[in-house]
PDB file of C-alpha atoms and ligand atoms in Angstrom:
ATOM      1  CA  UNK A   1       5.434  19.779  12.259  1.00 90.00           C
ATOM      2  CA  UNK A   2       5.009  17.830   9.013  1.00 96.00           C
ATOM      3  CA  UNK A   3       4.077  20.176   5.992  1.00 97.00           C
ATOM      4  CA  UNK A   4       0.283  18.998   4.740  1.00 98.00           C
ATOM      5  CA  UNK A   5      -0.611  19.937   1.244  1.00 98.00           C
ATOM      6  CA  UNK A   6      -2.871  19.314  -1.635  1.00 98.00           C
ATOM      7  CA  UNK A   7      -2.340  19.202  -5.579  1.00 98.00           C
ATOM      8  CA  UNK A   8      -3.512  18.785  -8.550  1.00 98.00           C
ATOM      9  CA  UNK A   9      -2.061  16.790 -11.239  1.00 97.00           C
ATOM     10  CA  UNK A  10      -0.607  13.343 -11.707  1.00 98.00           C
ATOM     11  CA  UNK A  11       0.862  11.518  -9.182  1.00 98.00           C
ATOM     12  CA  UNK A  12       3.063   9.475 -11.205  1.00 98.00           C
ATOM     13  CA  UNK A  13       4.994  12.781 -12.257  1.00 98.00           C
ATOM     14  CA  UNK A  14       6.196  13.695  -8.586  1.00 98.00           C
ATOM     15  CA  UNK A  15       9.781  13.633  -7.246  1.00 98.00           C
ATOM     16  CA  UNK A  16       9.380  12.752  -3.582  1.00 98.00           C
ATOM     17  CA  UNK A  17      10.705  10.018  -1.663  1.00 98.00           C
ATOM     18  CA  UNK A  18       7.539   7.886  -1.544  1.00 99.00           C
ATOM     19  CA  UNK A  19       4.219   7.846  -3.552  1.00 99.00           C
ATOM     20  CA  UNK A  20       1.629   5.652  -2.463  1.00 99.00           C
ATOM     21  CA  UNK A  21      -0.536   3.650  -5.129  1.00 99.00           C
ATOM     22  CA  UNK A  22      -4.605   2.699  -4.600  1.00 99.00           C
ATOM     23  CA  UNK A  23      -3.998  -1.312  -5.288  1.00 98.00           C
ATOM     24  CA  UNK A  24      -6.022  -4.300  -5.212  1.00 98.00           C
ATOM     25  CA  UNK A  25      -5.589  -7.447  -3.130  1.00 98.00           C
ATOM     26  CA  UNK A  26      -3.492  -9.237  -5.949  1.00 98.00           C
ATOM     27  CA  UNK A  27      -0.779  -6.226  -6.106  1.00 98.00           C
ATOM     28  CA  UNK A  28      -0.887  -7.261  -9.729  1.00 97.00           C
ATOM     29  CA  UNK A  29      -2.248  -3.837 -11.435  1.00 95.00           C
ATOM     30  CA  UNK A  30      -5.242  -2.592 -12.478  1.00 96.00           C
ATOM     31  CA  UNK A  31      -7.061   0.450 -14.038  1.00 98.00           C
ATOM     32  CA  UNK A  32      -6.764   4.101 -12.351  1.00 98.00           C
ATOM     33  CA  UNK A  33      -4.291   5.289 -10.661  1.00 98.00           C
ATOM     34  CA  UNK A  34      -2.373   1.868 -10.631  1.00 98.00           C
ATOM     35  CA  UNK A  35      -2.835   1.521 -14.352  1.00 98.00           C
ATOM     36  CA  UNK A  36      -0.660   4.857 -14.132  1.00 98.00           C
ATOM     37  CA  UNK A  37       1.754   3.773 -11.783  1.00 98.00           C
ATOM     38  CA  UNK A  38       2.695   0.891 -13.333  1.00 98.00           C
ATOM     39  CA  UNK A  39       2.981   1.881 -16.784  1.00 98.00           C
ATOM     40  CA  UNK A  40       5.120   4.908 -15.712  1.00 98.00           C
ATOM     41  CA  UNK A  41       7.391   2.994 -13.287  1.00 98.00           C
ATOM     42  CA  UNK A  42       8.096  -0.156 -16.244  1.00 98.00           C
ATOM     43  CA  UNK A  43       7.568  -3.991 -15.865  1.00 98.00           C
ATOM     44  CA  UNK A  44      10.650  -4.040 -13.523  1.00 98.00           C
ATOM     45  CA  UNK A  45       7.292  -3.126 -10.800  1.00 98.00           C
ATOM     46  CA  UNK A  46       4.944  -5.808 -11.359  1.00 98.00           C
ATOM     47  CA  UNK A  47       7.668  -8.590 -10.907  1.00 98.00           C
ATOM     48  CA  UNK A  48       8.527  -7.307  -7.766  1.00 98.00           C
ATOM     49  CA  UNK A  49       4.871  -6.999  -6.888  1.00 98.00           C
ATOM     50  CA  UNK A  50       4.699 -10.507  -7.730  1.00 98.00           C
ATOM     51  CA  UNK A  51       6.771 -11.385  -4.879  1.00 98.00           C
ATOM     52  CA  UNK A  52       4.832  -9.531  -2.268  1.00 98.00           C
ATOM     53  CA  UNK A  53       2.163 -12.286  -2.760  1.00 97.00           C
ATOM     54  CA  UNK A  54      -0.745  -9.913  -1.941  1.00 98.00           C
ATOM     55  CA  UNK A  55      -1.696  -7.418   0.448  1.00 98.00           C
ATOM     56  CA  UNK A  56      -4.580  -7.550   2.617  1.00 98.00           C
ATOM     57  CA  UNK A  57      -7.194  -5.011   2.773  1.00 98.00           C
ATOM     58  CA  UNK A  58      -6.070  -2.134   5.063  1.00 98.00           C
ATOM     59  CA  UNK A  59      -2.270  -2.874   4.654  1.00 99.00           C
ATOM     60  CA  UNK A  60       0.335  -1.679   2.463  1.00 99.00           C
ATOM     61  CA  UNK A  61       3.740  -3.179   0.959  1.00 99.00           C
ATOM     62  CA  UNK A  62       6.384  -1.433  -0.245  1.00 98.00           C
ATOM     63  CA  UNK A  63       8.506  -1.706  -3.572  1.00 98.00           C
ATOM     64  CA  UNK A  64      11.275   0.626  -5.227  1.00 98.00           C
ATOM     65  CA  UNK A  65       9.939   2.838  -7.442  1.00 98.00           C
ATOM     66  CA  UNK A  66      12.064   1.808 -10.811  1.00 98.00           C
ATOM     67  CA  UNK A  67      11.519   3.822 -13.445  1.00 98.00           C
ATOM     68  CA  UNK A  68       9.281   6.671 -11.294  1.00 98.00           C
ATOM     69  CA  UNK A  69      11.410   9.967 -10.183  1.00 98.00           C
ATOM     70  CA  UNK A  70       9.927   8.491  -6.819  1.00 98.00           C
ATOM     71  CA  UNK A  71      12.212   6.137  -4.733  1.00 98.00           C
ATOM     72  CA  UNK A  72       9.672   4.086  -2.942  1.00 99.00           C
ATOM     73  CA  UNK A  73       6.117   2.905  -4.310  1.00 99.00           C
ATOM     74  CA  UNK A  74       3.947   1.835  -1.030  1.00 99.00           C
ATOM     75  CA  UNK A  75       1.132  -0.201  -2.514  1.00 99.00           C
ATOM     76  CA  UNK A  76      -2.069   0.207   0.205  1.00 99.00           C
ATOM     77  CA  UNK A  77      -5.135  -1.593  -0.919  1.00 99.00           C
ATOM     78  CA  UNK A  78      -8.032   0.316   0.489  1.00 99.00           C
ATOM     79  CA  UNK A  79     -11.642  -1.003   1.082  1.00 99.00           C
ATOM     80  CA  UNK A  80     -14.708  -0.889  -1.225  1.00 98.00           C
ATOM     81  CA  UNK A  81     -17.168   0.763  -0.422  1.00 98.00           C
ATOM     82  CA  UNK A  82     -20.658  -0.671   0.604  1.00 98.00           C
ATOM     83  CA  UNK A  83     -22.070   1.742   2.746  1.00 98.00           C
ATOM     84  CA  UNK A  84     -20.235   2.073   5.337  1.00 98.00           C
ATOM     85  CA  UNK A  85     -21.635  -0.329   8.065  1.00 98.00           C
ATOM     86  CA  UNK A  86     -18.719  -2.940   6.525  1.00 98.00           C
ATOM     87  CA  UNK A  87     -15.515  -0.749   8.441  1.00 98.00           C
ATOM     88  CA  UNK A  88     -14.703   1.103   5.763  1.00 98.00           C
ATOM     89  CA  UNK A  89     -13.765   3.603   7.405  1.00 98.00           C
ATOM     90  CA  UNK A  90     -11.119   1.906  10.020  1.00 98.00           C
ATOM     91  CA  UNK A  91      -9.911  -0.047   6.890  1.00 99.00           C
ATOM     92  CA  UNK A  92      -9.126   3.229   4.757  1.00 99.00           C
ATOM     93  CA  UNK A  93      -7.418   5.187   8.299  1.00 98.00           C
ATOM     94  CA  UNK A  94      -5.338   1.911   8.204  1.00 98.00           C
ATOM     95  CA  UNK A  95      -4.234   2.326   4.971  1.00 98.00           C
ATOM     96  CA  UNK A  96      -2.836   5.857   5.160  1.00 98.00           C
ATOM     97  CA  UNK A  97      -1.521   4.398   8.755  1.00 98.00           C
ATOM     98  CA  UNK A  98       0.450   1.487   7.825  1.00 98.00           C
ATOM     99  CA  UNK A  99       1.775   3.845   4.380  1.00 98.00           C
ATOM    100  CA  UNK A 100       3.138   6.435   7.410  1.00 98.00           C
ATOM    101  CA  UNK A 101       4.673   3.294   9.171  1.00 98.00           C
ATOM    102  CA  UNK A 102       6.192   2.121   5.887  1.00 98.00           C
ATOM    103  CA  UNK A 103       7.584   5.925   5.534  1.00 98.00           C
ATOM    104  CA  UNK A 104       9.543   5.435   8.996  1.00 98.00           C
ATOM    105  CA  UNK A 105      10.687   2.213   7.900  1.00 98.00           C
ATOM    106  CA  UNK A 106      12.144   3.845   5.055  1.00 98.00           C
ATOM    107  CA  UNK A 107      13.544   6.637   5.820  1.00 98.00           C
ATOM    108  CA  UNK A 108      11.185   8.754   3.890  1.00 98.00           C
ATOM    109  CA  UNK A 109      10.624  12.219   4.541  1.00 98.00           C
ATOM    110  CA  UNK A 110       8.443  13.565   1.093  1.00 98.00           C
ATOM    111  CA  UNK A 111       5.402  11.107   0.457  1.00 98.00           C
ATOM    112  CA  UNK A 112       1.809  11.704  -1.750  1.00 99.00           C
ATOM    113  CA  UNK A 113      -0.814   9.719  -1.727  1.00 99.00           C
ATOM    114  CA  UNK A 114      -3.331   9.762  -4.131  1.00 99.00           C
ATOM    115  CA  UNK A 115      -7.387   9.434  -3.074  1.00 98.00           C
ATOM    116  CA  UNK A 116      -7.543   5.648  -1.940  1.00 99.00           C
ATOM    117  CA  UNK A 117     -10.606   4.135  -2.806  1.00 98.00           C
ATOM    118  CA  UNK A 118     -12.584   7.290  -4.089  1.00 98.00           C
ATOM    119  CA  UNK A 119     -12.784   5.596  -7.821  1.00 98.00           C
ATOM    120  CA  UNK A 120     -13.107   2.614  -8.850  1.00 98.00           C
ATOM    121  CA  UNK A 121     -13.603   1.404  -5.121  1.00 98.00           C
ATOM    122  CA  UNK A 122     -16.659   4.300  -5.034  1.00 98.00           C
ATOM    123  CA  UNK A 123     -15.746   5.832  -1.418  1.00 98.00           C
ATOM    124  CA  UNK A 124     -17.405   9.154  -1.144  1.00 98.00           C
ATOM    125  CA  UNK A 125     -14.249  11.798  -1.390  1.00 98.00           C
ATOM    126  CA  UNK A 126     -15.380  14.040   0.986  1.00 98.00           C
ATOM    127  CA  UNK A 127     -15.469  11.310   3.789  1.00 98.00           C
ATOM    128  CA  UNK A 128     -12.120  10.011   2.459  1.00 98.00           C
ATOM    129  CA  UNK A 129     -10.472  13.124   2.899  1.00 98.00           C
ATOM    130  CA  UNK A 130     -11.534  13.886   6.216  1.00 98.00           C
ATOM    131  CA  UNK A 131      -9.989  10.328   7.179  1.00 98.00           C
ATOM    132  CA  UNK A 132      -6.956  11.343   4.919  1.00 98.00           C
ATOM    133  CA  UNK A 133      -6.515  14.165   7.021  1.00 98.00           C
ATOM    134  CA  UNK A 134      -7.129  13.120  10.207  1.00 97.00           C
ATOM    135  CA  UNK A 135      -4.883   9.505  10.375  1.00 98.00           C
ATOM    136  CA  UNK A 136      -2.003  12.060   8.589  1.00 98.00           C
ATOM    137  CA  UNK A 137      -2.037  14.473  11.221  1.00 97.00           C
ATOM    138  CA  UNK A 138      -2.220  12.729  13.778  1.00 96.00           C
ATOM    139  CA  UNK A 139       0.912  10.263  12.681  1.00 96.00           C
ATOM    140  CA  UNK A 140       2.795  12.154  10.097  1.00 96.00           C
ATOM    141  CA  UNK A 141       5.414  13.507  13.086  1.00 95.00           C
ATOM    142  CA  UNK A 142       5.921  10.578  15.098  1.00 94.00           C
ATOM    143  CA  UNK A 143       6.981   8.744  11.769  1.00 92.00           C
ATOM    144  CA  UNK A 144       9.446  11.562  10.851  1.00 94.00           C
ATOM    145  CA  UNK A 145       7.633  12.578   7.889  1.00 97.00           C
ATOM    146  CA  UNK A 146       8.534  16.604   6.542  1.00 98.00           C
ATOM    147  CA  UNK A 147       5.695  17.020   3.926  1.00 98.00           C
ATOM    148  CA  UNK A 148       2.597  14.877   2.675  1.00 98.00           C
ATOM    149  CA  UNK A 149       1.252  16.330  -0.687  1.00 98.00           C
ATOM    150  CA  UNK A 150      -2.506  14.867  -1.466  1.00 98.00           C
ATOM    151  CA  UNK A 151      -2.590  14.435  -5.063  1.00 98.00           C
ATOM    152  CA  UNK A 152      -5.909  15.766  -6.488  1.00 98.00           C
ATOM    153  CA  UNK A 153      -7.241  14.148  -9.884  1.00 97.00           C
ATOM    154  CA  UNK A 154      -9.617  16.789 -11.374  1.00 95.00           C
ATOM    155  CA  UNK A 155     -10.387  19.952  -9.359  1.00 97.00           C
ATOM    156  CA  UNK A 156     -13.523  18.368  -7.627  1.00 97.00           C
ATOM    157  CA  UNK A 157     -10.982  16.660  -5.211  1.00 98.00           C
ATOM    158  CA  UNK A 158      -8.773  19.435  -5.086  1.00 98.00           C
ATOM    159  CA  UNK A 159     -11.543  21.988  -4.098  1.00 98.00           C
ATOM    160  CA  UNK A 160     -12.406  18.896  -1.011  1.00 98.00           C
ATOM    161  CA  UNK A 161      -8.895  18.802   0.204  1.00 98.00           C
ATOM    162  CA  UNK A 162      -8.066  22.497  -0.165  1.00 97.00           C
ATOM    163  CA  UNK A 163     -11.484  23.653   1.895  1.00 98.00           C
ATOM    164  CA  UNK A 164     -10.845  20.741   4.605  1.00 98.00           C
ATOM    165  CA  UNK A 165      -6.958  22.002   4.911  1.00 97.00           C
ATOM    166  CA  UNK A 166      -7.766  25.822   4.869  1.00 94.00           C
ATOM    167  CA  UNK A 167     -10.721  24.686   7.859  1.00 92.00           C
ATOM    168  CA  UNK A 168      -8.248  23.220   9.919  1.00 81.00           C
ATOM    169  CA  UNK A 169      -5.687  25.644   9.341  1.00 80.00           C
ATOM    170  CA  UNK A 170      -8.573  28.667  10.650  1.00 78.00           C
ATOM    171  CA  UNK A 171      -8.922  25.791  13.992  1.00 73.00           C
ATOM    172  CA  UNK A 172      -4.883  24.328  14.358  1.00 67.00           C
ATOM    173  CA  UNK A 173      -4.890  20.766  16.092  1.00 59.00           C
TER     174      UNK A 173
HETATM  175  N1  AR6 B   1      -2.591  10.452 -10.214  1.00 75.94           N
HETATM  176  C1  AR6 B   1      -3.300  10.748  -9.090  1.00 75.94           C
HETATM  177  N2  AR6 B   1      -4.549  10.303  -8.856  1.00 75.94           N
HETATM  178  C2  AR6 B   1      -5.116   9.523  -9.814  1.00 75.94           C
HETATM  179  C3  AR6 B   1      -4.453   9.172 -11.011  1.00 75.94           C
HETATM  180  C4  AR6 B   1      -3.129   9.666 -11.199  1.00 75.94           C
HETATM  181  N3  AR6 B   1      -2.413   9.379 -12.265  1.00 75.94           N
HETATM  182  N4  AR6 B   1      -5.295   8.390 -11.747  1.00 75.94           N
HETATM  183  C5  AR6 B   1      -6.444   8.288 -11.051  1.00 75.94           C
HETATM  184  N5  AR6 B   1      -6.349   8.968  -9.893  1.00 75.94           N
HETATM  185  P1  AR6 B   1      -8.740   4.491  -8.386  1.00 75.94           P
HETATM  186  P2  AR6 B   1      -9.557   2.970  -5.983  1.00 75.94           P
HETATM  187  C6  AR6 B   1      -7.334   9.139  -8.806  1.00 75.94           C
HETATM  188  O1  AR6 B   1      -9.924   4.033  -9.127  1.00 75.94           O
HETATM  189  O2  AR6 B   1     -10.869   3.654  -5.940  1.00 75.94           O
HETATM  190  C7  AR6 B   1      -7.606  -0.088  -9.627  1.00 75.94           C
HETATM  191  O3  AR6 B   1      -7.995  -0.818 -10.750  1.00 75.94           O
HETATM  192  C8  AR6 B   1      -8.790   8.861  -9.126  1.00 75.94           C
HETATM  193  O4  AR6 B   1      -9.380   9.955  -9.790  1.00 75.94           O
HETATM  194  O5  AR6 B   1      -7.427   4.545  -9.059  1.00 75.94           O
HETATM  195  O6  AR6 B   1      -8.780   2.828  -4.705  1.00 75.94           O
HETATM  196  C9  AR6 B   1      -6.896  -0.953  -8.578  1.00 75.94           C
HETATM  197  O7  AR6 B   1      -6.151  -1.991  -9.183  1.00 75.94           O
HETATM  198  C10 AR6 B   1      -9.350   8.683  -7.709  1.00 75.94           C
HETATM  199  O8  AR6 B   1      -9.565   9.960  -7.107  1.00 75.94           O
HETATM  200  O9  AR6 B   1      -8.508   3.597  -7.031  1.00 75.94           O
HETATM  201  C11 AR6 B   1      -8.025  -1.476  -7.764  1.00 75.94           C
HETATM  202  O10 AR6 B   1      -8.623  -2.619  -8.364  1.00 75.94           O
HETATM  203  C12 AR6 B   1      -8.203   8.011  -6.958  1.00 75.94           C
HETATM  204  O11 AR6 B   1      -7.042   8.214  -7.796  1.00 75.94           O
HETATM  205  C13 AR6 B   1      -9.021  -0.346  -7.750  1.00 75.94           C
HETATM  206  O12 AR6 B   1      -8.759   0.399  -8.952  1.00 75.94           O
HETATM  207  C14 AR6 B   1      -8.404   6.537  -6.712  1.00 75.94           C
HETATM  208  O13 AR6 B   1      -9.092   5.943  -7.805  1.00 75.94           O
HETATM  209  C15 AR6 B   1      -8.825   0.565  -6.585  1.00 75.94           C
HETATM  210  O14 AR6 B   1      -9.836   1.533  -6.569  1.00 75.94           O
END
């Protein structure tokens, strides 16, 4: 069964096969945790976003991870939110989906993934995480995944994700 944990600290710091980054549409950076990526991986990253010409809401694409003690970058572009009458949340269980599908595809075993569209993109974290949670469990195995760290930015986060993995661990799947 595929080890489920949750940090603290800076994604762009961790040596696992796979980190996932919380794009936009255009692939082409932006502020946040992209900023981060792509200033830590080097401009060798936004050329080869450039020839991933986009990524739909939902999805992810993968690129190598250049300069990052990462392999893989998987670039999922999660939804804004507005409410939540506008599928949010199918569109942000999608993302960590397809990111697990990518994962097979790639033979990786050690992934994190930050909290997709809980800044900028205004998702409320506690409702992300659950979803985090939930599309990970239920699909972490079947793609051959080992461990999924959740990579908290400030403690508020990290509190979310430890309570929701210490309530689940008190009621296993
Ligand atoms: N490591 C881990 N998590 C981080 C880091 C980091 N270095 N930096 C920020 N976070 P956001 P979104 C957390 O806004 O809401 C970008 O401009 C942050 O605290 O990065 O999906 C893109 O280009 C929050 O918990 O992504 C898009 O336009 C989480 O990462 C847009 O923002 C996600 O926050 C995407 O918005």
């Amino acid at each position: 069964m595929a080890k489920l944990l949750a940090v603290e600290g800076d994604i762009t710091q961790l040596k696992v096969d796979a980190i996932v980054n919380a794009a936009n549409s255009s692939l082409l950076g932006g502020g946040g945790v992209d900023g981060a990526i792509h200033r830590a991986a080097g401009p060798e990253l936004v050329a080869a976003c450039e020839k991933l010409h986009g990524c739909a809401t939902g999805d992810a694409k993968a690129t190598p991870g250049f300069r990052l003690p990462a392999k893989w970058v998987f670039h999922a572009v999660g939804p804004v939110w507005q409410g939540g009458d506008r599928r949010e949340d199918t569109l942000l269980a999608s993302c960590y989906r397809r990111c697990l599908e990518l994962a097979q595809e790639h033979h990786v075993r050690s992934i994190a993934f930050p909290a997709i569209s809980t800044g900028v993109y205004r998702f409320p974290p506690e409702r992300a995480a659950r979803i985090a949670l939930t599309t990970v469990r239920a699909h972490a195995d079947e793609n051959g995944i080992e461990e999924v760290q959740f990579v908290c930015f400030g403690a508020e986060t990290f509190a979310i994700y430890q309570r929701l993995l210490n309530e689940n661990a008190a009621n296993p799947r």
